[in-house]
mmCIF file of C-alpha atoms in Angstrom:
data_model
loop_
_atom_site.group_PDB
_atom_site.id
_atom_site.type_symbol
_atom_site.label_atom_id
_atom_site.label_comp_id
_atom_site.label_asym_id
_atom_site.label_seq_id
_atom_site.Cartn_x
_atom_site.Cartn_y
_atom_site.Cartn_z
ATOM 1 C CA MET A 1 -3.119 -32.518 12.173
ATOM 2 C CA SER A 2 -2.913 -35.384 14.600
ATOM 3 C CA CYS A 3 -1.725 -35.032 18.183
ATOM 4 C CA CYS A 4 1.635 -36.540 17.287
ATOM 5 C CA SER A 5 2.361 -34.706 14.034
ATOM 6 C CA LYS A 6 4.863 -31.913 13.907
ATOM 7 C CA PRO A 7 3.348 -28.443 13.321
ATOM 8 C CA ARG A 8 4.125 -27.018 9.896
ATOM 9 C CA THR A 9 6.307 -23.917 9.811
ATOM 10 C CA ILE A 10 6.081 -20.973 7.448
ATOM 11 C CA PHE A 11 8.978 -22.541 5.531
ATOM 12 C CA ASP A 12 6.831 -25.647 4.968
ATOM 13 C CA THR A 13 3.767 -23.760 3.763
ATOM 14 C CA CYS A 14 5.122 -20.739 1.848
ATOM 15 C CA ARG A 15 7.308 -20.600 -1.221
ATOM 16 C CA PRO A 16 9.016 -17.376 -2.325
ATOM 17 C CA ARG A 17 8.227 -16.058 -5.790
ATOM 18 C CA LYS A 18 10.639 -17.081 -8.546
ATOM 19 C CA ASP A 19 12.229 -13.598 -8.666
ATOM 20 C CA VAL A 20 13.065 -13.861 -4.968
ATOM 21 C CA GLN A 21 14.402 -17.420 -5.283
ATOM 22 C CA SER A 22 16.600 -16.485 -8.252
ATOM 23 C CA GLY A 23 18.189 -13.545 -6.441
ATOM 24 C CA VAL A 24 16.929 -10.984 -8.976
ATOM 25 C CA THR A 25 14.866 -9.225 -6.298
ATOM 26 C CA LYS A 26 16.928 -7.150 -3.876
ATOM 27 C CA ASP A 27 16.010 -6.386 -0.264
ATOM 28 C CA GLU A 28 15.943 -2.632 -0.943
ATOM 29 C CA GLN A 29 13.028 -3.168 -3.344
ATOM 30 C CA PHE A 30 10.912 -4.001 -0.305
ATOM 31 C CA ALA A 31 11.695 -0.740 1.465
ATOM 32 C CA ALA A 32 8.644 1.374 0.681
ATOM 33 C CA ASP A 33 9.501 4.984 -0.144
ATOM 34 C CA LEU A 34 6.544 7.373 -0.167
ATOM 35 C CA ALA A 35 8.570 10.220 -1.680
ATOM 36 C CA ALA A 36 9.685 8.052 -4.605
ATOM 37 C CA VAL A 37 6.067 7.051 -5.320
ATOM 38 C CA VAL A 38 4.872 10.666 -5.205
ATOM 39 C CA LYS A 39 7.770 11.725 -7.490
ATOM 40 C CA LYS A 40 7.128 8.688 -9.754
ATOM 41 C CA THR A 41 10.685 7.361 -9.350
ATOM 42 C CA ALA A 42 9.921 4.241 -7.263
ATOM 43 C CA PRO A 43 10.515 0.677 -8.470
ATOM 44 C CA PRO A 44 7.509 -0.928 -10.257
ATOM 45 C CA GLU A 45 6.542 -2.909 -7.131
ATOM 46 C CA TYR A 46 5.474 0.396 -5.586
ATOM 47 C CA LEU A 47 4.985 2.738 -8.560
ATOM 48 C CA ASP A 48 2.731 0.577 -10.726
ATOM 49 C CA PRO A 49 -0.670 0.496 -9.000
ATOM 50 C CA ALA A 50 -1.594 -2.856 -10.571
ATOM 51 C CA VAL A 51 1.572 -4.502 -9.216
ATOM 52 C CA PHE A 52 1.305 -2.724 -5.851
ATOM 53 C CA PHE A 53 -2.272 -3.854 -5.186
ATOM 54 C CA ARG A 54 -1.679 -7.358 -6.580
ATOM 55 C CA HIS A 55 0.974 -7.747 -3.850
ATOM 56 C CA SER A 56 -1.157 -6.099 -1.142
ATOM 57 C CA TYR A 57 -3.748 -7.605 1.162
ATOM 58 C CA PRO A 58 -7.017 -5.688 1.645
ATOM 59 C CA THR A 59 -7.005 -5.425 5.426
ATOM 60 C CA ARG A 60 -9.943 -3.803 7.161
ATOM 61 C CA GLY A 61 -7.638 -0.985 8.283
ATOM 62 C CA LEU A 62 -6.458 -0.262 4.739
ATOM 63 C CA GLN A 63 -10.016 -0.386 3.399
ATOM 64 C CA THR A 64 -11.191 1.998 6.127
ATOM 65 C CA LEU A 65 -8.337 4.442 5.453
ATOM 66 C CA LEU A 66 -8.965 4.515 1.686
ATOM 67 C CA LYS A 67 -12.707 4.973 2.179
ATOM 68 C CA ALA A 68 -12.325 7.749 4.775
ATOM 69 C CA VAL A 69 -9.877 9.772 2.685
ATOM 70 C CA CYS A 70 -11.710 9.334 -0.613
ATOM 71 C CA GLU A 71 -15.041 10.280 0.977
ATOM 72 C CA ARG A 72 -13.369 13.390 2.419
ATOM 73 C CA LEU A 73 -11.902 14.307 -0.990
ATOM 74 C CA ASN A 74 -15.335 13.870 -2.574
ATOM 75 C CA GLY A 75 -16.963 16.109 0.050
ATOM 76 C CA GLU A 76 -19.032 13.169 1.353
ATOM 77 C CA SER A 77 -17.571 12.855 4.848
ATOM 78 C CA THR A 78 -18.404 14.404 8.177
ATOM 79 C CA ILE A 79 -15.486 12.868 10.102
ATOM 80 C CA SER A 80 -12.405 14.843 11.066
ATOM 81 C CA PRO A 81 -9.962 15.508 8.228
ATOM 82 C CA VAL A 82 -7.131 14.513 10.575
ATOM 83 C CA ILE A 83 -6.410 10.781 10.625
ATOM 84 C CA ARG A 84 -3.854 9.331 12.990
ATOM 85 C CA LEU A 85 -2.411 6.033 11.855
ATOM 86 C CA HIS A 86 -1.995 3.845 14.933
ATOM 87 C CA THR A 87 0.598 1.235 14.033
ATOM 88 C CA GLN A 88 3.967 0.095 15.305
ATOM 89 C CA TYR A 89 7.174 0.442 13.310
ATOM 90 C CA GLY A 90 6.690 -1.820 10.306
ATOM 91 C CA GLY A 91 2.932 -1.759 10.789
ATOM 92 C CA GLY A 92 1.998 -0.516 7.337
ATOM 93 C CA LYS A 93 1.799 3.274 7.641
ATOM 94 C CA THR A 94 3.883 3.909 4.524
ATOM 95 C CA HIS A 95 2.092 1.109 2.678
ATOM 96 C CA GLY A 96 -1.240 2.762 3.511
ATOM 97 C CA LEU A 97 -0.025 6.161 2.346
ATOM 98 C CA ILE A 98 1.239 4.690 -0.927
ATOM 99 C CA ALA A 99 -2.159 3.008 -1.387
ATOM 100 C CA LEU A 100 -3.767 6.434 -0.898
ATOM 101 C CA VAL A 101 -1.533 7.973 -3.573
ATOM 102 C CA HIS A 102 -2.633 5.289 -6.017
ATOM 103 C CA ALA A 103 -6.291 5.627 -4.993
ATOM 104 C CA VAL A 104 -6.418 9.381 -5.573
ATOM 105 C CA ARG A 105 -4.620 8.855 -8.890
ATOM 106 C CA GLY A 106 -7.451 6.521 -9.948
ATOM 107 C CA MET A 107 -5.999 3.022 -9.398
ATOM 108 C CA GLU A 108 -5.640 2.571 -13.155
ATOM 109 C CA GLY A 109 -5.026 -1.001 -14.213
ATOM 110 C CA VAL A 110 -5.901 -2.412 -10.786
ATOM 111 C CA GLU A 111 -8.117 -5.417 -11.499
ATOM 112 C CA ASN A 112 -8.936 -6.101 -7.843
ATOM 113 C CA ALA A 113 -9.613 -2.463 -6.854
ATOM 114 C CA ASN A 114 -13.029 -3.295 -5.391
ATOM 115 C CA GLU A 115 -11.338 -5.519 -2.795
ATOM 116 C CA PHE A 116 -9.805 -2.320 -1.379
ATOM 117 C CA ILE A 117 -12.366 0.394 -2.143
ATOM 118 C CA SER A 118 -15.497 0.857 -4.205
ATOM 119 C CA ARG A 119 -14.490 2.432 -7.530
ATOM 120 C CA ASP A 120 -17.443 4.810 -7.037
ATOM 121 C CA LEU A 121 -15.549 6.414 -4.141
ATOM 122 C CA LEU A 122 -12.381 7.150 -6.130
ATOM 123 C CA PRO A 123 -12.066 10.903 -6.724
ATOM 124 C CA LYS A 124 -13.320 11.962 -10.154
ATOM 125 C CA GLN A 125 -11.339 15.198 -10.195
ATOM 126 C CA HIS A 126 -7.558 15.667 -10.292
ATOM 127 C CA ILE A 127 -6.109 15.623 -6.778
ATOM 128 C CA ARG A 128 -2.848 17.393 -6.046
ATOM 129 C CA ILE A 129 -0.687 15.357 -3.671
ATOM 130 C CA ALA A 130 1.612 16.826 -1.054
ATOM 131 C CA ALA A 131 3.645 14.525 1.153
ATOM 132 C CA LEU A 132 6.193 15.185 3.859
ATOM 133 C CA ASP A 133 8.453 12.156 4.042
ATOM 134 C CA GLY A 134 10.548 12.172 7.203
ATOM 135 C CA GLU A 135 12.973 9.609 5.735
ATOM 136 C CA ASN A 136 13.887 12.028 2.958
ATOM 137 C CA SER A 137 13.691 15.297 4.873
ATOM 138 C CA ASP A 138 16.654 17.464 5.789
ATOM 139 C CA PRO A 139 16.085 18.401 9.463
ATOM 140 C CA CYS A 140 18.603 21.254 9.242
ATOM 141 C CA ASN A 141 16.680 22.971 6.464
#
């Protein structure tokens, strides 16, 4: 870029997927719902591990979270079993928890799994998942 050229904006460099451009994709599809993933009622963007991880970026934080939890589940970790996710609102906490659900379920069909976690670390045994989702909780009960 020369000193006189106008900086390119995100609108210049990024193009939405065809489903977004056509209007087929609705905003609510992008609202991650941990409870729906655990109950297997979420839309494919979140429920199908192959689709979920194809649309995810393997950040260092996500890789570290998956590794720490899977090592703990395999009995290979000496760190505390309590992990506090330090992110702002919209910082990826739910996304990370959904990634964990898919990881402990084996990440079947995920071609790029090794970008997120070594397949050797995925639990070999069946893992029962319990999740308390504040969005779907009834505070009176």
